């Protein structure tokens, strides 16, 4: 019990310090917080506006994962937030009629292949309900689609409709449905103006 209380107090202190944008040493000089932590703080604040089904500490960890994985794949955090917003509204146990699950709404058969590629142990469908794992798998998948289609809008459409469907539409010279992708990109633009994470 004491250990749990100590962990919670440390977490609360960390969030308080980060909310100030920097820390102070006894000599009165300000020690600037790493920009990654500043991004994490802003994302954490944004996530708190939604019903995530997570506690504060889990939301803080989710914000960290979004920052880290965005950097890993060279993606803007605002794009990742826009994807999650459209897919699940940040509810980590969201489930679609087609069986897609979690924050980034991955279907189990797709997630299982991605998990194998990334060396993530697969423990059944519950694996993708873990927020950190879901985001890691989702961004790995999105990055693969971006490399395959060389076009962000097409990659986002393929994330939703499936790469085989999009590739076949292109092969036949038929238009690819873009309503979903346009919704994501519209939220991406709005979040970029609101959060300005790239400038942090």
CSV table of C-alpha atoms in Angstrom, one decimal:
chain,number,residue,atom,x,y,z
A,1,UNK,CA,0.0,0.0,0.0
A,2,UNK,CA,2.8,2.4,0.9
A,3,UNK,CA,4.6,1.6,-2.4
A,4,UNK,CA,1.4,2.3,-4.4
A,5,UNK,CA,1.0,5.6,-2.5
A,6,UNK,CA,4.6,6.6,-3.1
A,7,UNK,CA,4.3,5.8,-6.9
A,8,UNK,CA,1.1,8.0,-7.1
A,9,UNK,CA,2.7,10.9,-5.3
A,10,UNK,CA,5.7,10.7,-7.6
A,11,UNK,CA,3.5,10.7,-10.6
A,12,UNK,CA,1.4,13.6,-9.3
A,13,UNK,CA,4.6,15.6,-8.6
A,14,UNK,CA,6.0,14.9,-12.1
A,15,UNK,CA,2.8,16.1,-13.8
A,16,UNK,CA,2.8,19.3,-11.6
A,17,UNK,CA,6.4,20.0,-12.6
A,18,UNK,CA,5.8,19.4,-16.2
A,19,UNK,CA,2.7,21.6,-16.2
A,20,UNK,CA,5.0,24.5,-15.3
A,21,UNK,CA,7.0,24.0,-18.5
A,22,UNK,CA,10.3,23.6,-16.5
A,23,UNK,CA,11.8,22.8,-13.2
A,24,UNK,CA,13.9,25.0,-10.9
A,25,UNK,CA,17.1,24.3,-9.1
A,26,UNK,CA,18.1,25.7,-5.7
A,27,UNK,CA,20.2,28.4,-7.3
A,28,UNK,CA,17.1,29.9,-8.9
A,29,UNK,CA,18.1,28.9,-12.5
A,30,UNK,CA,15.4,27.3,-14.6
A,31,UNK,CA,16.1,23.9,-16.0
A,32,UNK,CA,14.2,23.5,-19.2
A,33,UNK,CA,12.2,20.3,-19.6
A,34,UNK,CA,13.0,18.1,-22.6
A,35,UNK,CA,10.7,19.0,-25.6
A,36,UNK,CA,9.5,15.4,-25.6
A,37,UNK,CA,8.1,15.8,-22.1
A,38,UNK,CA,6.4,19.1,-23.1
A,39,UNK,CA,4.7,17.3,-26.0
A,40,UNK,CA,3.7,14.5,-23.7
A,41,UNK,CA,2.2,17.0,-21.3
A,42,UNK,CA,0.1,18.7,-24.0
A,43,UNK,CA,-1.1,15.3,-25.4
A,44,UNK,CA,-1.9,14.2,-21.9
A,45,UNK,CA,-4.0,17.3,-21.3
A,46,UNK,CA,-5.8,16.7,-24.7
A,47,UNK,CA,-6.5,13.1,-23.9
A,48,UNK,CA,-8.1,14.0,-20.6
A,49,UNK,CA,-11.0,15.6,-22.5
A,50,UNK,CA,-12.2,12.1,-23.5
A,51,UNK,CA,-13.7,9.1,-21.9
A,52,UNK,CA,-10.7,6.8,-22.3
A,53,UNK,CA,-11.5,4.1,-19.7
A,54,UNK,CA,-8.0,4.7,-18.4
A,55,UNK,CA,-6.8,6.2,-15.1
A,56,UNK,CA,-4.6,9.3,-15.0
A,57,UNK,CA,-1.3,7.4,-14.9
A,58,UNK,CA,-2.3,5.2,-17.8
A,59,UNK,CA,-3.3,8.3,-19.8
A,60,UNK,CA,0.1,9.8,-19.0
A,61,UNK,CA,1.8,6.6,-20.3
A,62,UNK,CA,-0.4,6.7,-23.4
A,63,UNK,CA,0.8,10.2,-24.1
A,64,UNK,CA,4.4,9.1,-23.8
A,65,UNK,CA,3.8,6.2,-26.2
A,66,UNK,CA,2.3,8.5,-28.8
A,67,UNK,CA,5.3,10.9,-28.6
A,68,UNK,CA,7.8,8.1,-28.8
A,69,UNK,CA,6.2,6.1,-31.5
A,70,UNK,CA,5.5,9.2,-33.6
A,71,UNK,CA,9.2,10.0,-33.5
A,72,UNK,CA,10.1,6.4,-34.3
A,73,UNK,CA,8.2,6.6,-37.6
A,74,UNK,CA,8.7,10.2,-38.4
A,75,UNK,CA,5.1,11.1,-38.0
A,76,UNK,CA,3.5,14.2,-36.5
A,77,UNK,CA,1.9,13.5,-33.1
A,78,UNK,CA,-1.1,15.5,-34.3
A,79,UNK,CA,-1.7,12.9,-37.1
A,80,UNK,CA,-1.6,10.1,-34.6
A,81,UNK,CA,-4.1,11.9,-32.4
A,82,UNK,CA,-6.3,12.5,-35.4
A,83,UNK,CA,-6.3,8.8,-36.3
A,84,UNK,CA,-7.1,7.7,-32.7
A,85,UNK,CA,-9.8,10.4,-32.5
A,86,UNK,CA,-11.6,9.2,-35.6
A,87,UNK,CA,-11.1,5.5,-34.9
A,88,UNK,CA,-12.1,5.2,-31.2
A,89,UNK,CA,-12.5,8.7,-29.7
A,90,UNK,CA,-9.7,7.6,-27.3
A,91,UNK,CA,-11.8,4.8,-25.7
A,92,UNK,CA,-9.3,2.1,-25.3
A,93,UNK,CA,-11.8,-0.8,-25.3
A,94,UNK,CA,-13.7,0.4,-28.4
A,95,UNK,CA,-14.9,-2.4,-30.6
A,96,UNK,CA,-16.4,-2.1,-34.1
A,97,UNK,CA,-19.1,-4.2,-35.7
A,98,UNK,CA,-16.4,-5.8,-37.8
A,99,UNK,CA,-14.4,-6.8,-34.8
A,100,UNK,CA,-11.7,-4.1,-34.9
A,101,UNK,CA,-10.5,-3.3,-31.4
A,102,UNK,CA,-8.8,-0.7,-29.3
A,103,UNK,CA,-7.6,2.9,-29.8
A,104,UNK,CA,-6.5,2.4,-33.4
A,105,UNK,CA,-9.2,-0.2,-34.2
A,106,UNK,CA,-7.1,-3.1,-35.4
A,107,UNK,CA,-8.6,-6.3,-36.5
A,108,UNK,CA,-7.2,-9.3,-34.6
A,109,UNK,CA,-5.9,-11.1,-37.8
A,110,UNK,CA,-4.0,-8.0,-38.9
A,111,UNK,CA,-2.7,-7.2,-35.4
A,112,UNK,CA,-1.4,-10.8,-35.0
A,113,UNK,CA,0.7,-10.5,-38.1
A,114,UNK,CA,2.0,-7.0,-37.0
A,115,UNK,CA,2.8,-8.3,-33.6
A,116,UNK,CA,4.9,-11.2,-35.1
A,117,UNK,CA,6.8,-8.7,-37.2
A,118,UNK,CA,7.6,-6.5,-34.2
A,119,UNK,CA,8.4,-9.4,-31.8
A,120,UNK,CA,5.4,-8.6,-29.5
A,121,UNK,CA,4.0,-11.7,-27.8
A,122,UNK,CA,0.5,-12.5,-29.0
A,123,UNK,CA,-1.9,-13.4,-26.2
A,124,UNK,CA,-5.1,-13.4,-28.1
A,125,UNK,CA,-7.5,-10.6,-28.9
A,126,UNK,CA,-6.9,-9.0,-25.5
A,127,UNK,CA,-3.4,-8.1,-26.7
A,128,UNK,CA,-4.7,-5.3,-28.8
A,129,UNK,CA,-6.8,-3.8,-25.9
A,130,UNK,CA,-3.5,-2.8,-24.2
A,131,UNK,CA,-3.3,0.9,-25.2
A,132,UNK,CA,0.5,1.0,-25.6
A,133,UNK,CA,0.5,-2.2,-27.7
A,134,UNK,CA,-2.4,-1.0,-29.8
A,135,UNK,CA,-0.7,2.3,-30.7
A,136,UNK,CA,2.6,0.6,-31.4
A,137,UNK,CA,1.0,-1.9,-33.8
A,138,UNK,CA,-1.2,0.8,-35.4
A,139,UNK,CA,1.6,3.1,-36.2
A,140,UNK,CA,3.8,0.3,-37.5
A,141,UNK,CA,0.9,-0.6,-39.8
A,142,UNK,CA,0.3,3.0,-40.9
A,143,UNK,CA,4.0,3.5,-41.6
A,144,UNK,CA,4.1,0.4,-43.8
A,145,UNK,CA,1.1,1.7,-45.8
A,146,UNK,CA,2.8,5.1,-46.3
A,147,UNK,CA,5.9,3.3,-47.7
A,148,UNK,CA,3.7,1.1,-49.9
A,149,UNK,CA,1.5,3.8,-51.4
A,150,UNK,CA,3.8,6.8,-51.2
A,151,UNK,CA,0.8,9.0,-50.5
A,152,UNK,CA,-0.5,9.9,-47.1
A,153,UNK,CA,-4.2,10.1,-48.1
A,154,UNK,CA,-4.1,6.7,-49.9
A,155,UNK,CA,-2.2,5.2,-46.9
A,156,UNK,CA,-4.9,6.4,-44.5
A,157,UNK,CA,-7.6,5.1,-46.8
A,158,UNK,CA,-5.8,1.7,-47.0
A,159,UNK,CA,-5.7,1.7,-43.2
A,160,UNK,CA,-9.5,1.9,-43.1
A,161,UNK,CA,-10.5,-0.1,-46.2
A,162,UNK,CA,-7.5,-2.5,-46.4
A,163,UNK,CA,-4.5,-2.3,-48.7
A,164,UNK,CA,-5.8,-5.0,-51.1
A,165,UNK,CA,-9.0,-3.1,-51.7
A,166,UNK,CA,-7.2,0.2,-52.4
A,167,UNK,CA,-4.6,-1.4,-54.6
A,168,UNK,CA,-7.3,-3.1,-56.7
A,169,UNK,CA,-9.2,0.2,-57.1
A,170,UNK,CA,-6.0,1.8,-58.3
A,171,UNK,CA,-5.3,-1.0,-60.7
A,172,UNK,CA,-8.7,-0.7,-62.3
A,173,UNK,CA,-8.4,3.0,-62.5
A,174,UNK,CA,-11.3,3.5,-60.2
A,175,UNK,CA,-11.4,6.3,-57.5
A,176,UNK,CA,-10.5,5.3,-54.0
A,177,UNK,CA,-13.1,6.3,-51.3
A,178,UNK,CA,-11.5,9.1,-49.4
A,179,UNK,CA,-14.2,10.2,-47.0
A,180,UNK,CA,-12.5,8.5,-44.0
A,181,UNK,CA,-9.0,9.8,-45.0
A,182,UNK,CA,-10.4,13.4,-45.4
A,183,UNK,CA,-11.9,13.2,-42.0
A,184,UNK,CA,-8.6,12.2,-40.5
A,185,UNK,CA,-6.7,14.9,-42.3
A,186,UNK,CA,-9.2,17.5,-41.4
A,187,UNK,CA,-8.8,16.6,-37.7
A,188,UNK,CA,-5.0,16.6,-38.3
A,189,UNK,CA,-5.1,20.2,-39.5
A,190,UNK,CA,-7.3,21.3,-36.7
A,191,UNK,CA,-5.1,19.6,-34.1
A,192,UNK,CA,-2.0,21.0,-35.7
A,193,UNK,CA,-3.4,24.5,-35.2
A,194,UNK,CA,-4.6,23.9,-31.7
A,195,UNK,CA,-1.7,22.0,-30.2
A,196,UNK,CA,1.3,23.1,-32.3
A,197,UNK,CA,3.3,20.1,-31.0
A,198,UNK,CA,5.9,20.4,-33.8
A,199,UNK,CA,7.0,23.8,-32.4
A,200,UNK,CA,7.7,22.5,-28.9
